[in-house]
């Protein structure tokens, strides 16, 4: 039974890297009948942002990853951290350090000159003298001075850090505020987190956090460090490549199931399967199969998945999603027909809306290029005859096949080529030449609206 968590710092919006580790954490918790918790790491008061905090919670709601219990805010847990700092000081596992900023800078400079990795030199570790006046001390942990800090990473295998690499790092600043690695370890331990699944940019924090677990006698959780998502060129993902706010995917017309399916595959696989329902993810996901190497963002694949989900979710759901884009089909008697037709060609909900509007909105202009190419001298006469045909069959015209039934003989008798008839109709009905099958459009618009649009185009001679 895994207890996992997602622990974002609300300094920016939730991006897809964060959503991916949340998804993995969520799946693992749900699959093992454990718990998935959300903790907002908001101790860095200067960089936190109220908006970002709301956006993170909103994004979770949108994708439907529900967490257990209340959201924990680190800013509300300061008393807990202070208690542990005092405990460590009392047990002589931590100590006050009175080094001034200037002294620290000088030490760093000296070490850099000697080509050493800058690290605190432990000068106050066993200090028993009178502290220098006027310095508010920081608190440092007594990190082990020899040996190794080892752990078995669920993705990367055996990790072994020389204790030398971890200095006596600061656990409380001079203003009493605890530091990042300290509070993460305390919270993970107190929240009972058994499995920490996070980006491998945190790998070097882990030995520090293990020092804290050991000092406080807490059990060390299992760690899984997930490799980064890169752009297709193997470089760091930028905004242009998709490293944007998760809610931007909503605005661009992606369905949450497509985004989650896309993310589960970015860094994890089950043979060559590409489509995963939430249930399949839950059945098949195991963090031990997370890929060891970085994955590449692939927009085409996301679009392909989105098209798949647009085609496969119910029309009811699509109609509901489209309302966000101002496209209201609710109560429209041809709702099913419109969606069945348009969803076949849409990669995003935005494209779906555009194609629906393209049919339902009366054209306000006719595309010049199409008119020049397809509206010839005899076109208007042909359309008039065609309208007469529609009129005489009015009572039989309901479905696309009804229009097809009377149109085919018309084309044959007149020896027309399809575009000769269909393109002018398309332009008259939608303004352009790109719309789907004219039979479908006529069926959706219905007899009266079809006649009215054809009449208007004829009257205006297809001029704007
Ligand atoms: N708050 C950290 C971040 O947003 C994550 C901490 C963690 O997962 O351990 O990068």
Tab-separated table of N, CA and C and ligand atoms in Angstrom, residues 5 7-9 39 41 180 184 188 196-198 201-202 209, ligand 1:
chain	number	residue	atom	x	y	z
A	5	UNK	N	2.688	11.383	-2.746
A	5	UNK	CA	2.273	12.790	-2.654
A	5	UNK	C	2.790	13.561	-3.860
A	7	UNK	N	4.109	17.505	-4.344
A	7	UNK	CA	4.477	18.591	-3.431
A	7	UNK	C	4.977	19.817	-4.184
A	8	UNK	N	4.099	20.473	-4.927
A	8	UNK	CA	4.566	21.605	-5.727
A	8	UNK	C	4.881	22.849	-4.897
A	9	UNK	N	5.856	23.603	-5.362
A	9	UNK	CA	6.107	24.937	-4.796
A	9	UNK	C	5.295	25.896	-5.660
A	39	UNK	N	0.569	18.445	-1.165
A	39	UNK	CA	1.184	19.349	-0.185
A	39	UNK	C	1.742	20.554	-0.927
A	41	UNK	N	4.171	23.532	-1.057
A	41	UNK	CA	5.429	23.901	-0.395
A	41	UNK	C	5.625	25.417	-0.509
A	180	UNK	N	14.335	24.200	2.776
A	180	UNK	CA	13.629	23.268	1.907
A	180	UNK	C	13.856	21.785	2.227
A	184	UNK	N	10.910	19.165	3.724
A	184	UNK	CA	10.427	18.082	2.857
A	184	UNK	C	10.544	16.745	3.585
A	188	UNK	N	7.333	14.564	4.645
A	188	UNK	CA	7.149	13.229	4.063
A	188	UNK	C	7.056	12.185	5.175
A	196	UNK	N	8.206	8.230	-2.692
A	196	UNK	CA	8.362	9.587	-3.227
A	196	UNK	C	8.703	9.460	-4.714
A	197	UNK	N	7.759	9.887	-5.550
A	197	UNK	CA	8.000	9.845	-6.998
A	197	UNK	C	8.133	11.293	-7.442
A	198	UNK	N	9.306	11.681	-7.937
A	198	UNK	CA	9.498	13.077	-8.317
A	198	UNK	C	10.537	13.184	-9.421
A	201	UNK	N	15.509	16.064	-11.151
A	201	UNK	CA	16.213	17.292	-10.762
A	201	UNK	C	16.338	17.346	-9.229
A	202	UNK	N	15.616	16.481	-8.530
A	202	UNK	CA	15.700	16.449	-7.061
A	202	UNK	C	16.672	15.400	-6.550
A	209	UNK	N	18.190	14.909	2.416
A	209	UNK	CA	16.949	14.560	3.106
A	209	UNK	C	17.135	13.278	3.927
B	1	LIG	N1	8.491	21.501	-4.053
B	1	LIG	C1	9.371	20.832	-4.947
B	1	LIG	C2	9.213	21.405	-6.342
B	1	LIG	O1	8.186	21.973	-6.659
B	1	LIG	C3	9.148	19.336	-5.015
B	1	LIG	C4	9.569	18.646	-3.807
B	1	LIG	C5	9.581	17.161	-3.926
B	1	LIG	O2	8.883	16.573	-4.771
B	1	LIG	O3	10.275	16.537	-3.123
B	1	LIG	O4	10.096	21.254	-7.148
